[in-house]
Coordinates of C-alpha atoms and ligand atoms in Angstrom, one line a residue:
M1 CA -4.7 17.4 6.0
L2 CA -1.4 18.5 4.6
E3 CA -0.3 17.6 1.1
L4 CA 3.4 18.0 0.1
Q5 CA 5.0 17.5 -3.3
G6 CA 8.4 15.9 -3.5
I7 CA 10.3 13.7 -6.0
P8 CA 9.0 10.2 -6.7
A9 CA 11.9 7.9 -5.7
S10 CA 10.3 4.4 -5.5
P11 CA 6.9 3.5 -6.8
G12 CA 3.9 2.2 -4.9
V13 CA 1.6 3.5 -2.2
A14 CA 2.1 3.1 1.6
I15 CA -0.2 4.2 4.4
G16 CA 0.8 4.1 8.1
P17 CA 1.7 6.1 11.2
A18 CA 4.5 8.6 10.9
L19 CA 7.8 8.0 12.7
V20 CA 9.4 11.4 12.6
L21 CA 13.2 11.3 13.0
D22 CA 15.6 14.0 13.8
S23 CA 17.6 15.6 11.1
V24 CA 21.1 14.2 11.2
G25 CA 22.9 11.3 12.9
Y26 CA 20.8 11.1 16.0
R27 CA 17.5 9.6 15.4
I28 CA 15.4 11.5 17.9
E29 CA 11.7 11.0 17.5
R30 CA 9.7 14.2 17.5
S31 CA 7.6 14.2 20.6
T32 CA 5.9 16.5 23.0
V33 CA 4.7 16.2 26.6
A34 CA 1.6 17.4 28.5
A35 CA 1.8 21.0 29.6
D36 CA 2.2 20.1 33.2
Q37 CA 5.3 17.9 32.3
A38 CA 7.2 20.8 30.6
A39 CA 8.9 21.9 33.8
N40 CA 10.1 18.3 34.3
E41 CA 11.6 18.4 30.8
A42 CA 13.3 21.7 31.6
A43 CA 14.8 20.2 34.8
R44 CA 16.0 17.1 32.8
L45 CA 17.7 19.4 30.4
A46 CA 19.3 21.5 33.2
A47 CA 20.7 18.2 34.8
A48 CA 22.1 17.2 31.4
V49 CA 23.7 20.6 30.9
D50 CA 25.3 20.3 34.3
G51 CA 26.5 16.8 33.5
V52 CA 28.0 17.8 30.2
A53 CA 29.6 20.9 31.7
S54 CA 31.3 18.8 34.4
D55 CA 32.6 16.3 31.7
L56 CA 33.9 19.2 29.6
K57 CA 35.7 20.7 32.5
N58 CA 37.4 17.4 33.2
N59 CA 38.3 17.0 29.6
Q60 CA 39.7 20.5 29.5
R61 CA 41.9 19.9 32.6
E62 CA 43.1 16.5 31.3
T63 CA 43.9 17.5 27.7
S64 CA 45.5 20.8 28.7
G65 CA 47.8 18.8 31.0
A66 CA 48.6 16.2 28.3
A67 CA 48.6 18.3 25.2
G68 CA 48.8 21.9 26.2
N69 CA 46.3 24.7 26.8
H70 CA 45.7 25.1 23.0
T71 CA 44.1 21.7 22.8
G72 CA 42.3 22.1 26.1
D73 CA 40.7 25.3 24.8
I74 CA 38.6 23.2 22.4
F75 CA 36.6 22.2 25.5
A76 CA 36.5 25.7 26.7
A77 CA 34.7 26.6 23.5
H78 CA 32.3 23.8 24.0
L79 CA 31.6 25.0 27.5
Q80 CA 30.9 28.5 26.2
M81 CA 28.4 27.0 23.7
L82 CA 26.7 25.1 26.4
S83 CA 25.9 28.4 28.2
D84 CA 25.2 30.4 25.1
P85 CA 22.2 32.6 26.0
R86 CA 20.6 32.4 22.5
L87 CA 20.7 28.6 22.4
A88 CA 19.4 28.5 26.0
S89 CA 16.5 30.7 25.2
E90 CA 15.5 28.7 22.1
L91 CA 15.7 25.5 24.1
S92 CA 13.4 26.8 26.8
E93 CA 11.0 28.2 24.3
R94 CA 10.6 24.8 22.7
I95 CA 10.3 23.0 26.0
L96 CA 8.2 25.5 28.0
V97 CA 6.1 27.0 25.3
R98 CA 5.9 24.3 22.7
H99 CA 6.1 21.4 25.2
Q100 CA 8.6 19.5 23.2
T101 CA 10.7 16.9 25.0
A102 CA 14.2 18.0 26.0
D103 CA 15.7 15.4 23.7
Y104 CA 13.8 16.7 20.7
A105 CA 14.4 20.3 21.5
V106 CA 18.2 19.7 21.8
S107 CA 18.3 17.8 18.6
R108 CA 16.5 20.6 16.7
V109 CA 18.2 23.7 18.2
F110 CA 21.7 22.3 17.8
Y111 CA 21.0 21.0 14.4
T112 CA 19.7 24.4 13.1
F113 CA 22.7 26.1 14.7
A114 CA 25.2 23.7 13.1
N115 CA 23.5 24.1 9.8
S116 CA 23.6 27.9 9.9
L117 CA 27.4 27.6 10.6
K118 CA 27.9 25.1 7.8
R119 CA 26.3 27.5 5.3
L120 CA 28.8 30.3 6.1
R121 CA 31.6 30.6 3.6
N122 CA 34.2 31.1 6.3
P123 CA 35.8 27.6 6.6
I124 CA 36.8 28.2 10.3
L125 CA 33.2 28.9 11.3
S126 CA 31.8 26.1 9.2
E127 CA 34.3 23.8 11.0
R128 CA 32.6 24.8 14.2
A129 CA 29.5 23.1 13.1
Q130 CA 31.2 19.9 14.1
D131 CA 31.7 21.2 17.6
V132 CA 28.1 22.1 17.8
L133 CA 27.1 18.6 16.8
D134 CA 29.6 17.2 19.3
V135 CA 28.0 19.1 22.2
Q136 CA 24.6 18.0 20.9
R137 CA 25.7 14.4 21.0
Q138 CA 27.0 14.8 24.6
L139 CA 23.7 16.4 25.7
L140 CA 21.7 13.6 24.1
T141 CA 23.8 11.0 25.7
H142 CA 23.2 12.6 29.1
L143 CA 19.5 12.8 28.4
G144 CA 19.5 9.0 27.7
A145 CA 18.4 9.5 24.1
I146 CA 20.0 6.5 22.5
A147 CA 21.1 7.0 18.9
D148 CA 19.1 5.0 16.3
A149 CA 16.7 3.7 19.0
P150 CA 13.4 4.4 17.1
L151 CA 14.7 2.6 14.0
A152 CA 16.3 -0.3 15.9
N153 CA 13.4 -1.0 18.2
L154 CA 10.4 -0.9 15.9
D155 CA 7.5 -3.1 16.9
S156 CA 4.7 -1.8 14.7
D157 CA 4.1 -0.4 11.2
A158 CA 5.8 2.9 10.5
I159 CA 6.4 5.4 7.7
V160 CA 9.8 6.9 8.3
I161 CA 10.0 10.7 8.0
A162 CA 13.6 12.0 8.0
N163 CA 15.7 14.9 6.8
N164 CA 17.8 12.4 4.9
L165 CA 18.5 8.7 4.7
T166 CA 21.8 7.4 3.4
P167 CA 21.8 4.4 1.1
S168 CA 23.1 2.2 3.9
E169 CA 20.5 3.5 6.4
T170 CA 17.9 2.7 3.9
A171 CA 19.3 -0.7 3.3
N172 CA 19.1 -1.3 7.1
L173 CA 15.5 -0.3 7.5
D174 CA 13.5 -3.0 9.3
R175 CA 11.4 -4.5 6.4
E176 CA 9.0 -6.1 8.8
F177 CA 7.6 -2.8 10.0
V178 CA 8.8 0.1 7.8
R179 CA 6.1 0.6 5.0
G180 CA 7.7 3.5 3.2
F181 CA 9.6 6.7 3.8
C182 CA 9.9 10.3 2.8
T183 CA 12.8 12.7 3.2
E184 CA 13.4 16.4 3.0
T185 CA 16.5 16.0 0.8
G186 CA 17.6 13.6 -1.9
G187 CA 17.0 13.2 -5.7
S188 CA 15.4 10.5 -7.8
G189 CA 18.7 9.2 -9.1
G190 CA 20.5 8.8 -5.8
H191 CA 21.2 5.3 -4.4
T192 CA 18.8 5.8 -1.6
A193 CA 16.0 5.8 -4.2
I194 CA 17.6 2.8 -5.9
V195 CA 17.8 0.8 -2.6
A196 CA 14.2 1.7 -1.9
K197 CA 13.1 0.2 -5.2
G198 CA 15.2 -2.9 -4.4
L199 CA 13.3 -3.2 -1.1
E200 CA 10.0 -2.4 -2.8
L201 CA 9.4 0.5 -0.3
P202 CA 7.3 3.3 -1.7
A203 CA 9.4 6.5 -1.2
V204 CA 9.3 10.2 -1.9
V205 CA 12.4 12.3 -1.5
G206 CA 13.5 16.0 -1.9
I207 CA 10.4 17.5 -0.3
G208 CA 12.2 20.4 1.3
P209 CA 12.0 21.4 5.0
F210 CA 8.7 20.1 6.5
I211 CA 9.6 17.9 9.5
D212 CA 8.9 20.6 12.1
Q213 CA 5.3 20.6 11.0
I214 CA 4.7 16.9 11.5
D215 CA 3.7 15.0 14.6
S216 CA 4.9 11.4 15.1
H217 CA 2.1 8.9 14.8
C218 CA -0.2 10.9 12.5
T219 CA -1.4 9.0 9.5
V220 CA 0.7 9.4 6.3
I221 CA 0.1 8.4 2.8
V222 CA 3.3 8.0 0.7
D223 CA 2.5 8.1 -3.0
G224 CA 5.7 7.0 -4.6
D225 CA 4.2 7.1 -8.1
Q226 CA 3.3 10.8 -8.0
G227 CA 5.9 12.0 -5.5
K228 CA 3.2 13.1 -3.1
V229 CA 3.0 12.8 0.7
I230 CA -0.2 13.4 2.5
F231 CA -0.3 13.9 6.3
A232 CA -3.5 13.4 8.4
P233 CA -5.6 12.7 5.2
D234 CA -9.3 13.2 5.2
Q235 CA -11.6 10.1 4.8
E236 CA -12.2 10.6 1.1
T237 CA -8.4 10.8 0.3
L238 CA -7.8 7.8 2.5
S239 CA -10.3 5.6 0.8
R240 CA -9.2 6.8 -2.6
Y241 CA -5.6 5.6 -1.8
R242 CA -6.8 2.4 -0.2
D243 CA -8.7 1.7 -3.4
L244 CA -5.6 2.4 -5.5
M245 CA -3.6 0.0 -3.3
V246 CA -6.1 -2.7 -4.0
R247 CA -6.0 -2.0 -7.8
R248 CA -2.2 -2.1 -7.7
R249 CA -2.3 -5.5 -6.0
T250 CA -4.8 -6.8 -8.5
L251 CA -2.6 -5.7 -11.4
S252 CA 0.5 -7.2 -9.9
K253 CA -1.4 -10.5 -9.4
R254 CA -2.3 -10.4 -13.1
L255 CA 1.2 -9.7 -14.2
E256 CA 2.5 -12.7 -12.2
E257 CA 1.0 -14.8 -15.0
L258 CA 3.7 -13.6 -17.3
R259 CA 6.5 -14.9 -15.1
D260 CA 7.4 -18.0 -17.2
L261 CA 6.7 -16.4 -20.6
P262 CA 9.6 -15.0 -22.6
A263 CA 10.2 -11.3 -22.9
E264 CA 9.1 -11.3 -26.5
T265 CA 7.4 -8.5 -28.5
A266 CA 4.0 -9.2 -30.1
D267 CA 5.8 -9.6 -33.4
G268 CA 8.2 -12.2 -32.1
V269 CA 11.4 -10.2 -31.2
R270 CA 13.1 -11.8 -28.2
L271 CA 14.6 -9.4 -25.7
T272 CA 16.3 -10.3 -22.4
V273 CA 15.1 -8.7 -19.2
S274 CA 17.5 -9.2 -16.3
A275 CA 17.4 -7.8 -12.8
N276 CA 19.5 -5.3 -10.9
I277 CA 20.3 -6.3 -7.3
E278 CA 22.0 -4.8 -4.4
F279 CA 21.7 -7.7 -1.9
P280 CA 22.0 -11.4 -2.4
H281 CA 18.6 -12.1 -0.9
E282 CA 17.0 -10.3 -3.9
T283 CA 17.9 -13.2 -6.1
A284 CA 14.7 -15.0 -4.9
A285 CA 12.6 -12.0 -6.1
C286 CA 14.5 -12.1 -9.5
L287 CA 13.5 -15.7 -10.0
A288 CA 10.0 -15.3 -8.7
N289 CA 9.5 -12.5 -11.2
G290 CA 10.9 -14.4 -14.2
A291 CA 14.3 -12.6 -14.7
D292 CA 16.5 -13.9 -17.5
G293 CA 19.5 -13.4 -15.2
I294 CA 21.1 -10.7 -13.2
G295 CA 22.3 -7.8 -15.4
L296 CA 23.8 -5.7 -12.6
Y297 CA 24.9 -6.8 -9.2
R298 CA 25.9 -3.7 -7.2
T299 CA 28.4 -5.3 -5.0
E300 CA 29.4 -2.2 -3.1
F301 CA 26.3 -2.8 -0.8
L302 CA 28.3 -5.6 0.8
Y303 CA 30.4 -2.8 2.2
L304 CA 27.6 -0.4 3.0
A305 CA 25.6 -3.0 4.9
S306 CA 28.4 -3.9 7.3
D307 CA 30.8 -2.2 9.6
D308 CA 33.8 -4.3 8.5
E309 CA 35.3 -4.6 5.0
P310 CA 34.3 -8.0 3.7
S311 CA 37.2 -10.5 3.1
E312 CA 37.8 -12.4 -0.1
E313 CA 36.1 -15.4 1.4
E314 CA 33.0 -13.4 2.4
H315 CA 32.8 -12.0 -1.2
Y316 CA 33.2 -15.4 -2.6
Q317 CA 30.6 -17.0 -0.4
V318 CA 28.0 -14.4 -1.2
Y319 CA 28.7 -14.5 -4.9
R320 CA 28.6 -18.3 -4.9
R321 CA 25.2 -18.3 -3.2
V322 CA 23.7 -16.0 -5.8
V323 CA 25.4 -17.8 -8.7
E324 CA 24.1 -21.2 -7.6
A325 CA 20.6 -19.9 -6.9
L326 CA 20.5 -18.6 -10.5
G327 CA 20.8 -22.2 -11.9
G328 CA 22.9 -21.4 -14.9
R329 CA 21.3 -18.0 -15.7
P330 CA 24.0 -15.3 -16.4
I331 CA 25.0 -12.8 -13.7
V332 CA 27.0 -9.6 -14.3
I333 CA 29.0 -8.8 -11.1
R334 CA 29.9 -5.2 -11.1
T335 CA 33.1 -4.4 -9.2
L336 CA 33.0 -1.9 -6.4
D337 CA 31.3 1.4 -7.2
L338 CA 32.1 3.0 -3.8
G339 CA 32.3 6.8 -3.4
A340 CA 30.0 9.7 -4.1
D341 CA 26.8 8.9 -2.2
K342 CA 27.9 5.4 -1.4
I343 CA 30.5 6.0 1.4
A344 CA 32.1 3.1 3.1
K345 CA 33.9 3.4 6.5
R346 CA 37.3 3.9 4.9
A347 CA 36.3 7.0 2.9
A348 CA 33.9 8.5 5.5
N349 CA 36.4 11.0 6.8
Q350 CA 37.8 12.2 3.5
S351 CA 35.9 15.1 2.3
E352 CA 35.9 16.0 -1.4
N353 CA 34.4 19.2 -2.9
N354 CA 32.7 17.3 -5.7
P355 CA 32.5 13.6 -4.7
F356 CA 30.6 12.6 -7.9
L357 CA 33.6 13.9 -9.8
G358 CA 36.1 12.5 -7.4
L359 CA 37.7 9.4 -6.2
R360 CA 34.9 7.0 -6.8
S361 CA 34.2 3.7 -8.4
I362 CA 36.9 2.2 -10.6
R363 CA 39.2 5.0 -9.8
L364 CA 39.0 4.1 -6.1
S365 CA 39.5 0.4 -6.8
L366 CA 42.5 1.0 -9.0
R367 CA 44.1 3.2 -6.3
N368 CA 43.4 0.6 -3.6
L369 CA 44.4 -2.7 -4.9
E370 CA 44.1 -4.2 -1.5
L371 CA 40.4 -3.5 -1.9
F372 CA 40.1 -4.5 -5.6
R373 CA 42.2 -7.7 -5.7
P374 CA 40.2 -9.7 -3.1
Q375 CA 37.0 -8.9 -4.9
L376 CA 38.4 -9.9 -8.3
R377 CA 39.7 -13.1 -6.8
A378 CA 36.3 -13.9 -5.4
I379 CA 34.6 -13.2 -8.7
L380 CA 36.9 -15.5 -10.6
R381 CA 36.5 -18.2 -8.0
A382 CA 32.7 -17.9 -8.0
A383 CA 32.8 -18.2 -11.8
V384 CA 33.4 -21.9 -11.4
H385 CA 29.8 -22.3 -10.2
G386 CA 27.9 -20.7 -13.1
D387 CA 27.8 -18.1 -15.9
V388 CA 29.6 -15.2 -14.2
R389 CA 30.6 -12.0 -16.0
V390 CA 32.5 -9.1 -14.6
M391 CA 31.8 -5.4 -15.3
F392 CA 33.8 -2.3 -14.4
P393 CA 31.9 0.9 -13.4
L394 CA 32.6 4.5 -14.4
V395 CA 35.2 3.7 -16.9
T396 CA 36.4 7.0 -18.4
T397 CA 39.6 6.3 -20.2
L398 CA 41.0 3.4 -22.1
G399 CA 43.9 3.4 -19.6
E400 CA 41.5 2.6 -16.8
L401 CA 39.9 -0.3 -18.6
R402 CA 43.3 -1.8 -19.6
Q403 CA 44.6 -1.4 -16.0
A404 CA 41.6 -3.1 -14.6
R405 CA 42.0 -6.0 -17.0
M406 CA 45.6 -6.2 -16.1
V407 CA 44.9 -6.5 -12.4
M408 CA 42.4 -9.2 -13.2
N409 CA 44.9 -11.1 -15.3
T410 CA 47.5 -11.0 -12.5
V411 CA 44.9 -12.1 -10.0
A412 CA 44.0 -15.1 -12.2
D413 CA 47.7 -16.0 -12.5
D414 CA 48.0 -15.9 -8.7
L415 CA 45.0 -18.2 -8.3
E416 CA 46.5 -20.5 -10.8
S417 CA 49.8 -20.7 -9.1
E418 CA 48.1 -21.2 -5.7
G419 CA 46.1 -24.1 -7.2
I420 CA 42.7 -22.4 -6.2
P421 CA 39.8 -23.4 -8.5
H422 CA 38.7 -20.4 -10.6
R423 CA 38.0 -19.3 -14.2
S424 CA 40.2 -16.9 -16.0
D425 CA 38.2 -16.7 -19.3
I426 CA 35.0 -14.9 -18.0
K427 CA 33.3 -12.3 -20.1
T428 CA 34.5 -8.8 -19.2
G429 CA 32.4 -5.6 -19.8
M430 CA 32.2 -2.0 -18.9
M431 CA 29.5 0.4 -17.9
V432 CA 29.0 3.3 -20.3
E433 CA 28.1 6.1 -17.9
V434 CA 30.5 8.9 -18.6
P435 CA 30.1 11.0 -21.7
A436 CA 33.9 10.5 -22.5
A437 CA 33.2 6.8 -22.8
V438 CA 30.3 7.5 -25.2
T439 CA 32.4 9.6 -27.5
M440 CA 35.3 7.1 -27.4
L441 CA 33.1 4.1 -27.6
E442 CA 34.6 3.0 -31.0
S443 CA 37.8 2.4 -29.2
F444 CA 36.4 0.8 -26.1
V445 CA 34.1 -1.5 -27.9
H446 CA 37.0 -3.6 -29.3
E447 CA 38.4 -4.3 -25.8
V448 CA 35.3 -5.6 -24.1
D449 CA 32.9 -8.6 -24.4
F450 CA 29.8 -6.5 -23.6
L451 CA 28.6 -3.0 -22.7
S452 CA 26.0 -1.8 -20.3
I453 CA 24.7 1.8 -20.3
G454 CA 24.3 3.3 -16.9
T455 CA 21.8 6.0 -17.7
N456 CA 21.7 7.2 -14.1
D457 CA 25.2 8.4 -14.2
L458 CA 25.2 9.2 -17.9
A459 CA 22.3 11.6 -17.4
Q460 CA 24.0 13.1 -14.4
Y461 CA 27.3 13.8 -16.2
A462 CA 25.8 14.6 -19.6
L463 CA 23.4 17.2 -18.1
A464 CA 25.7 18.5 -15.4
V465 CA 23.1 17.7 -12.7
D466 CA 23.8 16.0 -9.4
R467 CA 21.5 13.0 -9.3
T468 CA 20.9 13.4 -5.6
N469 CA 20.2 17.2 -5.5
P470 CA 16.5 18.0 -5.2
L471 CA 17.1 21.6 -6.3
V472 CA 17.9 20.5 -9.9
A473 CA 15.8 17.3 -9.9
E474 CA 13.7 18.6 -12.8
L475 CA 16.7 18.7 -15.0
Y476 CA 17.7 15.2 -14.2
Q477 CA 15.9 13.3 -16.9
S478 CA 17.2 10.3 -18.8
S479 CA 14.6 11.2 -21.5
D480 CA 16.5 14.4 -22.2
P481 CA 17.2 14.5 -26.0
A482 CA 20.9 14.9 -25.2
V483 CA 20.9 11.6 -23.3
V484 CA 18.7 9.8 -25.9
R485 CA 21.2 10.7 -28.6
M486 CA 24.0 9.3 -26.6
V487 CA 22.1 6.0 -26.1
R488 CA 21.4 5.9 -29.8
H489 CA 25.1 6.4 -30.6
C490 CA 26.1 3.6 -28.2
V491 CA 23.6 1.2 -29.8
E492 CA 25.0 2.0 -33.3
V493 CA 28.6 1.5 -32.2
A494 CA 27.8 -1.8 -30.4
N495 CA 25.8 -3.2 -33.3
R496 CA 28.5 -2.4 -35.8
A497 CA 31.1 -4.2 -33.6
E498 CA 28.6 -7.0 -32.8
V499 CA 29.1 -6.5 -29.1
P500 CA 26.1 -7.1 -26.9
L501 CA 24.8 -4.0 -25.2
S502 CA 22.3 -3.6 -22.4
V503 CA 20.8 -0.7 -20.4
C504 CA 20.9 -1.1 -16.7
G505 CA 20.1 2.4 -15.5
E506 CA 16.7 3.3 -14.2
M507 CA 15.6 4.5 -17.6
S508 CA 14.9 0.8 -18.6
S509 CA 12.5 0.3 -15.7
N510 CA 10.3 3.2 -16.7
P511 CA 7.7 1.6 -18.9
A512 CA 7.4 4.6 -21.3
R513 CA 11.1 5.1 -21.6
A514 CA 11.6 1.3 -22.1
L515 CA 9.4 1.7 -25.3
L516 CA 11.9 4.2 -26.6
L517 CA 14.9 2.0 -25.7
I518 CA 13.4 -0.9 -27.7
G519 CA 12.7 1.4 -30.6
L520 CA 16.3 2.7 -30.5
G521 CA 17.5 -0.9 -30.9
V522 CA 18.3 -1.9 -27.3
R523 CA 17.6 -5.7 -26.8
N524 CA 18.8 -6.2 -23.2
L525 CA 17.2 -4.4 -20.3
S526 CA 18.1 -4.8 -16.7
V527 CA 15.7 -3.5 -14.1
P528 CA 14.9 -3.7 -10.4
P529 CA 13.3 -7.1 -9.6
S530 CA 10.0 -5.3 -8.7
S531 CA 9.9 -3.8 -12.2
L532 CA 10.4 -7.1 -14.1
P533 CA 6.6 -8.0 -14.5
I534 CA 5.6 -4.6 -15.7
I535 CA 8.5 -4.3 -18.2
K536 CA 7.8 -7.8 -19.5
K537 CA 4.1 -6.8 -19.9
V538 CA 5.2 -3.8 -22.0
I539 CA 7.5 -5.9 -24.2
R540 CA 4.8 -8.5 -24.8
S541 CA 2.2 -5.9 -25.6
V542 CA 4.1 -3.9 -28.3
T543 CA 5.5 -4.5 -31.7
L544 CA 9.0 -3.6 -32.8
A545 CA 7.6 -1.4 -35.6
D546 CA 5.5 0.6 -33.1
C547 CA 8.5 1.2 -30.9
Q548 CA 10.7 2.2 -33.8
E549 CA 8.1 4.6 -35.0
A550 CA 7.8 6.1 -31.5
A551 CA 11.6 6.4 -31.3
A552 CA 11.7 8.1 -34.7
R553 CA 9.1 10.7 -33.4
V554 CA 11.1 11.2 -30.2
M555 CA 14.2 12.1 -32.2
K556 CA 12.4 15.1 -33.5
L557 CA 11.5 16.4 -30.0
E558 CA 13.7 18.9 -28.2
A559 CA 12.8 18.7 -24.5
A560 CA 12.7 15.9 -21.9
R561 CA 9.2 16.9 -20.9
D562 CA 7.9 16.6 -24.5
V563 CA 9.6 13.2 -24.8
D564 CA 8.0 11.9 -21.7
M565 CA 4.6 13.3 -22.5
F566 CA 4.7 11.7 -26.0
L567 CA 5.9 8.3 -24.7
T568 CA 3.4 8.2 -21.9
D569 CA 0.7 8.8 -24.4
R570 CA 1.9 6.1 -26.6
L571 CA 2.2 3.7 -23.7
E572 CA -1.4 4.3 -22.7
C573 CA -2.5 3.5 -26.2
M574 CA -0.3 0.4 -26.5
V575 CA -0.8 -1.0 -23.0
P576 CA -4.0 0.4 -21.6
E577 CA -4.1 -2.2 -18.7
L578 CA -1.3 -0.3 -17.0
V579 CA -3.3 2.8 -16.5
L580 CA -4.5 2.8 -12.9
S581 CA -5.9 6.2 -12.3
Ligands
LIG601 C1 23.9 3.9 -13.5 O1 24.7 4.8 -13.3 O2 23.0 4.0 -14.4 C2 24.0 2.6 -12.8 C3 23.2 1.6 -13.2 O3 24.8 2.5 -11.8 P1 24.5 3.2 -10.3 O4 23.1 3.6 -10.3 O5 24.8 2.2 -9.3 O6 25.5 4.3 -10.3
LIG602 MG1 26.5 4.4 -12.2

């Protein structure tokens, strides 16, 4: 039994056989052969090396002829790498001594080499990492190891074990068979974690290097509540977790009874609890769990889930389907929030030193009107079918907000003159997720119809911690007093201006932190569909006075840890049914 601690990314428990994937790009399952097959693997590798060498020589000849020796030399360098004695000896050690398959040995040896080059400060050497990965790809192609095969061809339950999963890889996991996942990298606030919650897949991220110790098919327990992963568990641990799964199921059955009841506190204060979605099919789960509407539709996932950029018509059809399914309930469509960890094809080859501080989100949309305008047209057209509102992400300056509104006005004028049915009077809001917007909120508040606090990014930027980086995950807490004070300030400004405010970051789906938000005066929460029942349960179990008192106590605390400990304690007293362990 091996127990590892990581970062809880998506709640729930999953048990199943491990599907161990290679580290980057090529999804090579970790596998070994019987000792007497090792020589065969070595021969397969030798044949692949010969095949790649011959391809490289051809490439070198042809490109030198067409583009000069300088270009052809690239392939000479690849050839050299192919016969590098150090790599060759590592490969044969893995195959002949550890009996790994040639495919897996190639994927690991070249990955480690590429990584060691990437870490060097010398940019020329770190560029060479790409060459290493290129040679790796060619070898794997010759070996017949088809990229993505294990994930594409699943036919039984699996817990995916990977170095990293991007948000779009996570979105494309086969929900029929994948029960959960755990990764070496990643933080709790990254979009991989958010997608996992949307898909209701228990997940643990940021475990650190461990893949080399794990065999495919061994039993794994993913404890997404505690951030624990247990490999080859003993009988006692296994039955404890099976029992926990049963108790979780019983609790969620009981919470289903709240579906049609309002999100009202025990002393009669009505809140709204809406849902955050990434994909249109989640609308069904929102309705099944009794959402008051959709408080955040992350439309960028339309881009991440497909190879081509969606057209205006595709945007429109998707939005229309969601809007109609909501039967008059409101929906907040957030315009594209691409960039940082959500990379679409068009940005994949532009590298930025600090992508979270770079050309992302509304900045990207305003710089690429051919991207922004079709989406806005589709939103205004879909608004004919229900209560549609539009929201701009990552707004930092008043200029950005005004520019975005101006583009929307011109788009509405175009639709009008083209005689296309649309609405030009829809409510327009902004996300408050940059400290600059918090401090300038008095100005912003008069130019919007509503505000929504994105605590995921607000915590990231307020605390100077990358939300996807496991090395600083401990610092990434929306319960940090600095973030709590920002939220309180936003509530005060919004209340004075009588502008509705909601919180759509993950903070609102954490039952203990939700108590605090209510006490601070937040009346609209937007949470992943799977969190709707539990948050409704919390709301219906507490009184406003209790929450206000808890919030007042929190304002005296100076550390996130103290805030969370205090709130968890209060939650256990106020809603004891939620305590499972
Ligand atoms: C946020 O930042 O809190 C938010 C809701 O947006 P996202 O997580 O998509 O960045
Ligand atoms: Mg955000």
